Amino acid sequence: EADIYQTPRYLVIGTGKKITLECSQTMGHDKMYWYQQDPGMELHLIHYSYGVNSTEKGDLSSESTVSRIRTEHFPLTLESARPSHTSQYLCASSLREQFFGPGTRLTVL
Amino acid sequence: QKEVEQNSGPLSVPEGAIASLNCTYSDRVSQSFFWYRQYSGKSPELIMSIYSNGDKEDGRFTAQLNKASQYVSLLIRDSQPSDSATYLCAVNSGNTGKLIFGQGTTLQVKP
């Protein structure tokens, strides 16, 4: 079973706040990903990483940033949250098959 | 044309029937193909992966791949109401490790 964790699971926050969504995996996967998904809509890749100190922007433009200082950890940061950032954020990691974490549902008021 | 195409549905089948979900892709160099199940409000769960032409069976699930036709399908035998979910087809993008997801097909299994 895939061991990939995301915290918090739910976050309600006011406009202008800085937030960091945490993602950790214990499988030793080099590749990690962040997706954004609105209810009933498609998955959109916003960031990915092929290893430590490697990060790339995904197919959907995002104001968020990511870092990869440790293999197991891939946090996503929003410097100033806005209502348009309200969405579900899904972290994933892969060797050959990609496994998803439980997601963080973010609501910005 | 989208890189990975699925019929959004909903596909409605009676309990006990076979559900057939289809997916076409445009990138001929793709080598890895995946089916994910996603319940409403939850994250995608990998249920099948297939890498070579032909059929791959796992319990009630069978994935079928035809690279010449750029077509991959998922059959669910003896469908149960608990199978009601959105099924996502995903195809690898070259050697990048990135997956290209289809929009998903919503399956409804009626008791």
Coordinates of N, CA and C in Angstrom, one line a residue:
Chain A
E1 N 0.8 -1.2 0.0 CA 0.0 0.0 0.0 C 0.9 1.2 0.0
A2 N 0.4 2.2 -0.8 CA 1.2 3.5 -0.9 C 1.2 4.2 0.4
D3 N 2.3 4.8 0.8 CA 2.4 5.6 2.0 C 2.8 7.0 1.6
I4 N 1.7 7.8 1.4 CA 1.9 9.2 1.0 C 0.9 10.0 1.9
Y5 N 1.4 11.0 2.5 CA 0.7 11.7 3.5 C 0.6 13.2 3.2
Q6 N -0.6 13.8 3.4 CA -0.8 15.2 3.2 C -1.4 15.8 4.5
T7 N -0.9 17.0 4.8 CA -1.5 17.7 5.9 C -1.5 19.2 5.6
P8 N -2.5 20.0 6.0 CA -3.7 19.4 6.7 C -4.6 18.8 5.6
R9 N -5.6 18.1 6.1 CA -6.6 17.5 5.2 C -7.6 18.6 4.7
Y10 N -7.9 19.5 5.6 CA -8.8 20.6 5.3 C -8.3 21.8 5.9
L11 N -8.4 22.9 5.2 CA -7.9 24.2 5.6 C -8.8 25.3 5.1
V12 N -9.3 26.1 6.1 CA -10.1 27.3 5.8 C -9.3 28.5 6.3
I13 N -9.0 29.4 5.4 CA -8.1 30.5 5.7 C -8.6 31.8 5.0
G14 N -8.2 32.9 5.6 CA -8.6 34.2 5.1 C -7.6 34.7 4.0
T15 N -8.1 35.6 3.1 CA -7.4 36.1 2.0 C -6.1 36.8 2.5
G16 N -5.0 36.6 1.8 CA -3.8 37.3 2.1 C -2.8 36.5 3.0
K17 N -3.3 35.4 3.6 CA -2.5 34.6 4.5 C -1.5 33.7 3.7
K18 N -0.3 33.5 4.3 CA 0.6 32.5 3.7 C 0.3 31.1 4.2
I19 N 0.3 30.2 3.3 CA 0.0 28.8 3.7 C 1.0 27.8 3.1
T20 N 1.3 26.8 3.8 CA 2.1 25.7 3.2 C 1.4 24.4 3.4
L21 N 1.2 23.7 2.3 CA 0.6 22.4 2.3 C 1.7 21.3 2.3
E22 N 1.6 20.4 3.2 CA 2.7 19.4 3.4 C 2.4 18.1 2.7
C23 N 3.5 17.5 2.1 CA 3.3 16.2 1.5 C 4.6 15.4 1.8
S24 N 4.4 14.2 2.3 CA 5.5 13.3 2.6 C 5.2 11.9 2.1
Q25 N 6.3 11.2 1.6 CA 6.1 9.8 1.2 C 7.3 9.0 1.8
T26 N 7.0 7.8 2.1 CA 8.0 6.9 2.8 C 8.4 5.8 1.8
M27 N 8.2 5.9 0.5 CA 8.5 4.9 -0.4 C 9.8 5.1 -1.1
G28 N 10.5 6.2 -0.8 CA 11.8 6.5 -1.5 C 11.7 6.9 -2.9
H29 N 10.5 7.3 -3.4 CA 10.3 7.7 -4.8 C 11.0 9.0 -5.1
D30 N 11.7 9.0 -6.2 CA 12.4 10.2 -6.6 C 11.4 11.2 -7.2
K31 N 10.3 10.8 -7.9 CA 9.4 11.6 -8.6 C 8.2 12.0 -7.7
M32 N 7.9 13.3 -7.6 CA 6.8 13.7 -6.9 C 6.0 14.8 -7.6
Y33 N 4.7 14.9 -7.4 CA 3.9 15.8 -8.2 C 2.8 16.5 -7.3
W34 N 2.4 17.7 -7.7 CA 1.3 18.3 -7.2 C 0.2 18.6 -8.3
Y35 N -1.0 18.2 -7.9 CA -2.1 18.4 -8.9 C -3.2 19.3 -8.2
Q36 N -3.9 20.0 -9.0 CA -5.1 20.8 -8.5 C -6.3 20.2 -9.2
Q37 N -7.4 20.1 -8.4 CA -8.6 19.6 -8.9 C -9.8 20.2 -8.3
D38 N -10.7 20.8 -9.1 CA -11.9 21.4 -8.6 C -13.0 20.3 -8.6
P39 N -14.0 20.4 -7.8 CA -15.1 19.3 -7.8 C -15.6 19.0 -9.1
G40 N -15.6 17.7 -9.5 CA -16.2 17.3 -10.8 C -15.4 17.6 -12.0
M41 N -14.2 18.2 -11.8 CA -13.4 18.6 -12.9 C -12.1 17.8 -13.1
E42 N -11.4 18.1 -14.1 CA -10.2 17.3 -14.4 C -9.0 17.6 -13.4
L43 N -8.1 16.7 -13.4 CA -6.9 16.9 -12.7 C -5.9 17.8 -13.5
H44 N -5.3 18.7 -12.8 CA -4.3 19.5 -13.5 C -3.0 19.5 -12.8
L45 N -1.9 19.2 -13.5 CA -0.6 19.1 -12.9 C -0.1 20.5 -12.7
I46 N 0.3 20.9 -11.5 CA 0.8 22.3 -11.3 C 2.3 22.3 -11.0
H47 N 2.9 21.3 -10.4 CA 4.3 21.2 -10.1 C 4.8 19.7 -10.1
Y48 N 6.0 19.5 -10.5 CA 6.6 18.2 -10.3 C 8.1 18.3 -10.0
S49 N 8.6 17.2 -9.5 CA 10.0 17.1 -9.1 C 10.6 15.7 -9.5
Y50 N 11.8 15.7 -10.0 CA 12.4 14.4 -10.3 C 13.4 14.0 -9.3
G51 N 13.6 14.8 -8.3 CA 14.5 14.5 -7.2 C 14.9 15.7 -6.4
V52 N 15.8 15.5 -5.5 CA 16.2 16.6 -4.6 C 16.7 17.8 -5.4
N53 N 16.3 19.0 -5.1 CA 16.7 20.2 -5.7 C 16.2 20.3 -7.2
S54 N 15.3 19.5 -7.6 CA 14.7 19.6 -8.9 C 13.2 19.9 -8.8
T55 N 12.8 21.0 -9.4 CA 11.4 21.3 -9.4 C 11.0 21.9 -10.8
E56 N 9.9 21.6 -11.3 CA 9.4 22.1 -12.6 C 8.0 22.5 -12.5
K57 N 7.6 23.5 -13.2 CA 6.2 23.9 -13.3 C 5.4 22.9 -14.2
G58 N 4.2 22.7 -13.8 CA 3.3 21.8 -14.6 C 2.6 22.4 -15.7
D59 N 1.6 21.8 -16.2 CA 0.8 22.2 -17.3 C -0.1 23.3 -17.0
L60 N -0.6 23.5 -15.8 CA -1.5 24.5 -15.4 C -0.7 25.6 -14.6
S61 N -0.8 26.8 -15.0 CA 0.0 27.9 -14.3 C -0.6 28.1 -12.9
S62 N 0.3 28.2 -12.0 CA -0.1 28.3 -10.6 C 0.7 29.4 -9.9
E63 N 0.2 30.1 -9.0 CA 0.9 31.1 -8.2 C 1.6 30.4 -7.0
S64 N 1.5 29.2 -6.8 CA 2.1 28.5 -5.7 C 3.6 28.2 -6.1
T65 N 4.4 27.9 -5.1 CA 5.8 27.5 -5.3 C 6.0 26.2 -4.5
V66 N 7.0 25.4 -4.9 CA 7.4 24.2 -4.2 C 8.9 24.1 -4.0
S67 N 9.2 23.2 -3.1 CA 10.6 23.0 -2.8 C 10.8 21.5 -2.6
R68 N 12.1 21.0 -2.9 CA 12.4 19.6 -2.7 C 13.8 19.5 -2.1
I69 N 13.9 19.7 -0.8 CA 15.1 19.6 -0.1 C 15.5 18.2 0.3
R70 N 14.4 17.4 0.6 CA 14.6 16.0 1.0 C 13.8 15.2 0.1
T71 N 14.2 14.0 -0.2 CA 13.5 13.1 -1.1 C 12.1 12.8 -0.7
E72 N 11.9 12.7 0.6 CA 10.5 12.3 1.1 C 9.6 13.5 1.2
H73 N 10.0 14.7 1.0 CA 9.2 15.8 1.4 C 9.0 16.8 0.2
F74 N 7.8 17.2 -0.1 CA 7.6 18.1 -1.2 C 6.5 19.1 -0.9
P75 N 6.8 20.1 -0.1 CA 5.7 21.1 0.3 C 5.4 22.1 -0.8
L76 N 4.2 22.5 -0.7 CA 3.7 23.6 -1.6 C 3.3 24.8 -0.8
T77 N 3.7 26.0 -1.3 CA 3.5 27.2 -0.6 C 2.7 28.2 -1.4
L78 N 1.7 28.9 -0.8 CA 1.1 30.0 -1.4 C 1.4 31.2 -0.5
E79 N 2.1 32.2 -1.1 CA 2.5 33.4 -0.3 C 1.4 34.2 0.2
S80 N 0.4 34.4 -0.7 CA -0.8 35.2 -0.3 C -2.0 34.6 -0.9
A81 N -2.8 33.9 0.0 CA -3.9 33.1 -0.5 C -5.0 34.0 -1.0
R82 N -5.7 33.6 -2.0 CA -6.9 34.3 -2.6 C -8.0 33.4 -2.8
P83 N -9.3 33.9 -2.8 CA -10.4 33.0 -3.1 C -10.3 32.1 -4.3
S84 N -9.6 32.6 -5.3 CA -9.4 31.8 -6.6 C -8.5 30.6 -6.3
H85 N -7.8 30.5 -5.2 CA -7.0 29.4 -4.9 C -7.8 28.2 -4.2
T86 N -9.1 28.5 -3.9 CA -9.9 27.5 -3.3 C -10.0 26.3 -4.3
S87 N -9.6 25.1 -3.8 CA -9.6 23.9 -4.6 C -9.1 22.7 -3.8
Q88 N -9.0 21.6 -4.4 CA -8.4 20.4 -3.8 C -7.0 20.3 -4.4
Y89 N -6.0 20.1 -3.5 CA -4.6 19.9 -3.9 C -4.2 18.5 -3.6
L90 N -3.7 17.8 -4.6 CA -3.4 16.4 -4.5 C -1.9 16.2 -4.7
C91 N -1.2 15.5 -3.8 CA 0.2 15.2 -4.0 C 0.3 13.7 -4.4
A92 N 1.3 13.5 -5.2 CA 1.5 12.1 -5.7 C 3.0 11.8 -5.8
S93 N 3.3 10.5 -5.8 CA 4.7 10.2 -6.0 C 4.8 8.9 -6.9
S94 N 5.9 8.7 -7.5 CA 6.0 7.5 -8.4 C 7.4 7.0 -8.5
L95 N 7.4 5.7 -8.8 CA 8.6 5.0 -9.3 C 8.3 4.7 -10.8
R96 N 7.3 3.8 -11.0 CA 6.7 3.6 -12.3 C 5.2 3.9 -12.3
E97 N 4.6 3.4 -11.2 CA 3.2 3.7 -11.0 C 3.1 4.9 -10.0
Q98 N 2.1 5.7 -10.3 CA 1.9 7.0 -9.5 C 0.8 6.8 -8.5
F99 N 1.2 7.1 -7.2 CA 0.2 7.0 -6.1 C -0.1 8.3 -5.5
F100 N -1.3 8.5 -5.1 CA -1.8 9.8 -4.6 C -2.0 9.8 -3.1
G101 N -1.7 10.9 -2.5 CA -2.1 11.2 -1.2 C -3.5 11.4 -1.0
P102 N -4.0 11.6 0.2 CA -5.5 11.8 0.4 C -6.0 13.2 0.0
G103 N -5.1 14.2 -0.2 CA -5.5 15.5 -0.7 C -5.7 16.5 0.5
T104 N -5.6 17.8 0.1 CA -5.9 18.9 1.0 C -7.0 19.7 0.4
R105 N -8.1 19.9 1.1 CA -9.1 20.7 0.5 C -9.0 22.1 1.1
L106 N -8.6 23.1 0.3 CA -8.3 24.4 0.7 C -9.5 25.3 0.3
T107 N -9.9 26.1 1.3 CA -11.0 27.1 1.1 C -10.4 28.5 1.6
V108 N -10.4 29.4 0.7 CA -9.9 30.8 1.0 C -11.1 31.7 1.0
L109 N -11.3 32.3 2.1 CA -12.5 33.2 2.3 C -12.2 34.6 1.9
Chain B
Q1 N -7.6 18.4 -30.5 CA -7.8 17.0 -30.0 C -7.0 16.8 -28.7
K2 N -7.8 16.3 -27.6 CA -7.1 16.1 -26.4 C -6.1 14.9 -26.5
E3 N -5.1 14.9 -25.6 CA -4.1 13.9 -25.7 C -4.7 12.5 -25.2
V4 N -5.6 12.6 -24.2 CA -6.2 11.4 -23.7 C -7.7 11.7 -23.6
E5 N -8.5 10.9 -24.3 CA -9.9 11.1 -24.4 C -10.7 10.0 -23.8
Q6 N -11.7 10.4 -23.1 CA -12.7 9.4 -22.5 C -14.0 10.0 -22.7
N7 N -15.0 9.2 -22.8 CA -16.4 9.6 -22.8 C -16.8 9.9 -21.3
S8 N -17.2 11.1 -21.1 CA -17.5 11.6 -19.7 C -18.7 10.9 -19.0
G9 N -19.5 10.3 -19.9 CA -20.7 9.6 -19.3 C -21.8 10.5 -18.9
P10 N -22.6 10.1 -17.9 CA -22.4 8.9 -17.1 C -22.8 7.6 -17.9
L11 N -22.0 6.5 -17.5 CA -22.3 5.2 -18.0 C -23.1 4.5 -16.9
S12 N -24.3 4.0 -17.3 CA -25.1 3.4 -16.3 C -25.3 1.9 -16.6
V13 N -25.0 1.1 -15.7 CA -25.2 -0.4 -15.9 C -25.9 -1.0 -14.7
P14 N -26.6 -2.0 -14.9 CA -27.3 -2.7 -13.7 C -26.3 -3.5 -13.0
E15 N -26.6 -3.7 -11.7 CA -25.7 -4.5 -10.8 C -25.6 -5.9 -11.5
G16 N -24.3 -6.4 -11.4 CA -24.0 -7.7 -12.0 C -23.6 -7.7 -13.5
A17 N -23.8 -6.6 -14.1 CA -23.5 -6.5 -15.6 C -22.0 -6.2 -15.7
I18 N -21.5 -6.2 -17.0 CA -20.1 -5.9 -17.3 C -20.1 -4.4 -17.7
A19 N -19.3 -3.6 -17.1 CA -19.1 -2.2 -17.4 C -17.8 -2.1 -18.3
S20 N -18.0 -1.4 -19.4 CA -16.9 -1.2 -20.3 C -16.5 0.2 -20.5
L21 N -15.3 0.6 -20.1 CA -14.8 2.0 -20.1 C -13.7 2.1 -21.1
N22 N -13.8 3.1 -21.9 CA -12.8 3.2 -23.1 C -12.0 4.5 -23.0
C23 N -10.8 4.4 -23.6 CA -9.9 5.6 -23.6 C -9.1 5.5 -24.9
T24 N -8.9 6.6 -25.5 CA -8.0 6.7 -26.7 C -6.9 7.8 -26.3
Y25 N -5.7 7.6 -26.9 CA -4.6 8.5 -26.7 C -3.9 8.8 -28.0
S26 N -3.2 10.0 -28.0 CA -2.7 10.5 -29.2 C -1.2 10.3 -29.4
D27 N -0.5 10.1 -28.3 CA 1.0 10.0 -28.3 C 1.4 8.5 -28.6
R28 N 2.0 8.3 -29.8 CA 2.3 6.9 -30.2 C 3.4 6.3 -29.4
V29 N 4.3 7.2 -28.7 CA 5.4 6.7 -28.0 C 5.1 6.3 -26.6
S30 N 3.8 6.5 -26.1 CA 3.5 6.2 -24.8 C 3.6 4.7 -24.6
Q31 N 4.2 4.3 -23.4 CA 4.5 2.9 -23.1 C 3.7 2.4 -21.8
S32 N 3.2 3.3 -21.0 CA 2.6 2.9 -19.8 C 1.2 3.5 -19.7
F33 N 0.3 2.6 -19.2 CA -1.1 3.0 -19.2 C -1.8 2.6 -17.9
F34 N -2.6 3.5 -17.3 CA -3.1 3.3 -16.0 C -4.6 3.6 -15.9
W35 N -5.3 2.9 -15.1 CA -6.7 3.2 -14.7 C -6.7 3.5 -13.2
Y36 N -7.4 4.6 -12.9 CA -7.6 5.1 -11.6 C -9.1 5.1 -11.3
R37 N -9.5 4.9 -10.1 CA -10.8 5.0 -9.6 C -10.8 6.2 -8.7
Q38 N -11.8 7.1 -8.8 CA -11.9 8.2 -7.9 C -13.4 8.4 -7.4
Y39 N -13.5 8.2 -6.2 CA -14.8 8.4 -5.5 C -15.0 9.9 -5.3
S40 N -16.2 10.4 -5.3 CA -16.5 11.8 -5.1 C -15.8 12.4 -3.8
G41 N -15.0 13.4 -4.0 CA -14.4 14.0 -2.8 C -13.1 13.3 -2.4
K42 N -12.7 12.2 -3.0 CA -11.6 11.5 -2.6 C -10.5 11.6 -3.7
S43 N -9.3 11.1 -3.3 CA -8.2 11.2 -4.3 C -8.2 9.9 -5.2
P44 N -7.6 10.0 -6.4 CA -7.5 8.8 -7.3 C -6.8 7.7 -6.7
E45 N -7.3 6.5 -7.0 CA -6.7 5.2 -6.5 C -6.4 4.4 -7.7
L46 N -5.1 4.0 -7.8 CA -4.7 3.1 -8.9 C -5.3 1.8 -8.8
I47 N -6.0 1.3 -9.9 CA -6.6 0.0 -9.9 C -5.9 -0.9 -10.9
M48 N -5.4 -0.4 -12.0 CA -4.8 -1.3 -13.0 C -3.7 -0.5 -13.7
S49 N -2.6 -1.2 -14.0 CA -1.6 -0.7 -14.9 C -1.3 -1.7 -16.0
I50 N -1.0 -1.3 -17.2 CA -0.8 -2.2 -18.3 C 0.3 -1.6 -19.2
Y51 N 1.2 -2.4 -19.7 CA 2.4 -1.9 -20.4 C 2.5 -2.6 -21.8
S52 N 1.9 -3.7 -22.0 CA 2.0 -4.4 -23.3 C 0.7 -4.7 -23.9
N53 N 0.7 -4.9 -25.2 CA -0.6 -5.2 -25.9 C -1.3 -6.5 -25.3
G54 N -2.6 -6.4 -25.3 CA -3.3 -7.6 -24.8 C -4.2 -7.3 -23.6
D55 N -4.5 -8.3 -22.9 CA -5.3 -8.2 -21.7 C -4.5 -8.5 -20.5
K56 N -4.9 -7.8 -19.4 CA -4.4 -8.0 -18.1 C -5.6 -8.1 -17.1
E57 N -5.6 -9.2 -16.4 CA -6.8 -9.4 -15.5 C -6.3 -9.3 -14.0
D58 N -7.2 -8.7 -13.2 CA -6.9 -8.6 -11.8 C -8.3 -8.6 -11.1
G59 N -8.7 -9.8 -10.6 CA -10.0 -9.9 -10.0 C -11.1 -9.7 -11.0
R60 N -12.0 -8.7 -10.6 CA -13.1 -8.4 -11.5 C -12.7 -7.4 -12.6
F61 N -11.5 -6.9 -12.6 CA -11.0 -5.9 -13.5 C -10.2 -6.6 -14.6
T62 N -10.4 -6.1 -15.9 CA -9.5 -6.5 -17.0 C -9.2 -5.2 -17.8
A63 N -7.9 -5.0 -17.9 CA -7.4 -3.9 -18.8 C -7.0 -4.5 -20.1
Q64 N -7.4 -3.7 -21.2 CA -7.0 -4.2 -22.5 C -6.3 -3.0 -23.2
L65 N -5.2 -3.4 -23.9 CA -4.4 -2.4 -24.6 C -4.2 -2.8 -26.0
N66 N -4.4 -1.8 -26.9 CA -4.1 -2.0 -28.3 C -3.3 -0.8 -28.8
K67 N -2.0 -0.9 -28.8 CA -1.1 0.2 -29.2 C -1.3 0.6 -30.6
A68 N -1.6 -0.3 -31.5 CA -1.7 0.0 -32.9 C -2.9 1.0 -33.1
S69 N -4.0 0.7 -32.4 CA -5.2 1.6 -32.4 C -5.2 2.7 -31.4
Q70 N -4.1 2.7 -30.6 CA -4.0 3.8 -29.5 C -5.2 3.8 -28.6
Y71 N -5.5 2.6 -28.1 CA -6.8 2.4 -27.4 C -6.5 1.5 -26.2
V72 N -7.1 2.0 -25.1 CA -7.0 1.2 -23.8 C -8.4 1.2 -23.2
S73 N -8.8 0.0 -22.7 CA -10.1 -0.1 -22.1 C -10.0 -0.8 -20.7
L74 N -11.1 -0.6 -19.9 CA -11.2 -1.3 -18.7 C -12.6 -2.0 -18.6
L75 N -12.6 -3.3 -18.3 CA -13.8 -4.0 -18.1 C -14.0 -4.3 -16.7
I76 N -15.1 -4.1 -16.2 CA -15.5 -4.4 -14.8 C -16.6 -5.5 -14.8
R77 N -16.2 -6.7 -14.4 CA -17.2 -7.8 -14.4 C -18.0 -7.8 -13.1
D78 N -19.3 -8.3 -13.2 CA -20.1 -8.4 -12.0 C -20.1 -7.0 -11.2
S79 N -20.5 -6.0 -12.0 CA -20.5 -4.6 -11.4 C -21.3 -4.6 -10.1
Q80 N -20.8 -3.8 -9.1 CA -21.4 -3.6 -7.9 C -21.7 -2.2 -7.7
P81 N -22.7 -1.8 -6.9 CA -23.0 -0.4 -6.6 C -21.8 0.3 -6.0
S82 N -20.9 -0.4 -5.3 CA -19.7 0.2 -4.8 C -18.7 0.6 -5.9
D83 N -18.9 0.1 -7.1 CA -18.0 0.5 -8.2 C -18.4 1.8 -8.8
S84 N -19.5 2.4 -8.4 CA -19.9 3.7 -8.8 C -18.9 4.7 -8.5
A85 N -18.3 5.3 -9.5 CA -17.2 6.3 -9.2 C -16.8 6.9 -10.6
T86 N -15.8 7.8 -10.6 CA -15.3 8.2 -11.8 C -14.0 7.5 -12.1
Y87 N -13.8 7.0 -13.3 CA -12.7 6.2 -13.7 C -11.8 7.0 -14.6
L88 N -10.5 7.2 -14.2 CA -9.6 8.1 -15.0 C -8.6 7.2 -15.7
C89 N -8.5 7.5 -17.0 CA -7.4 6.8 -17.8 C -6.2 7.7 -17.8
A90 N -5.0 7.2 -17.6 CA -3.8 8.0 -17.6 C -2.7 7.3 -18.5
V91 N -2.0 8.1 -19.2 CA -1.0 7.7 -20.1 C 0.3 8.4 -19.8
N92 N 1.4 7.7 -19.9 CA 2.7 8.4 -19.5 C 3.1 9.3 -20.7
S93 N 3.7 10.4 -20.4 CA 4.2 11.3 -21.4 C 5.6 11.1 -21.7
G94 N 5.9 10.3 -22.7 CA 7.3 10.0 -23.1 C 8.0 9.4 -21.9
N95 N 9.2 9.8 -21.6 CA 10.0 9.3 -20.5 C 10.0 10.2 -19.3
T96 N 9.1 11.2 -19.3 CA 9.2 12.2 -18.3 C 8.7 11.7 -16.9
G97 N 7.9 10.6 -16.9 CA 7.2 10.2 -15.7 C 5.9 10.9 -15.4
K98 N 5.7 12.0 -16.2 CA 4.4 12.7 -16.0 C 3.3 11.9 -16.7
L99 N 2.2 11.9 -16.1 CA 1.0 11.3 -16.6 C 0.1 12.3 -17.2
I100 N -0.5 11.9 -18.4 CA -1.6 12.7 -19.0 C -2.9 12.0 -18.6
F101 N -3.8 12.7 -17.9 CA -5.1 12.1 -17.5 C -6.2 12.5 -18.5
G102 N -7.1 11.6 -18.7 CA -8.3 11.9 -19.4 C -9.3 12.6 -18.4
Q103 N -10.4 13.0 -19.0 CA -11.3 13.8 -18.1 C -12.1 12.9 -17.2
G104 N -12.1 11.6 -17.4 CA -12.8 10.6 -16.6 C -14.1 10.2 -17.1
T105 N -14.5 9.0 -16.8 CA -15.9 8.5 -17.1 C -16.6 8.2 -15.8
T106 N -17.7 8.8 -15.6 CA -18.5 8.5 -14.4 C -19.3 7.2 -14.7
L107 N -19.2 6.2 -13.8 CA -19.9 5.0 -13.8 C -20.9 4.9 -12.7
Q108 N -22.1 4.6 -13.1 CA -23.2 4.4 -12.1 C -23.7 3.0 -12.2
V109 N -23.6 2.2 -11.1 CA -24.1 0.9 -11.1 C -25.4 0.9 -10.3
K110 N -26.5 0.5 -10.9 CA -27.8 0.6 -10.3 C -28.2 -0.8 -9.7
P111 N -28.6 -0.8 -8.4 CA -29.0 -2.0 -7.8 C -30.2 -2.6 -8.4

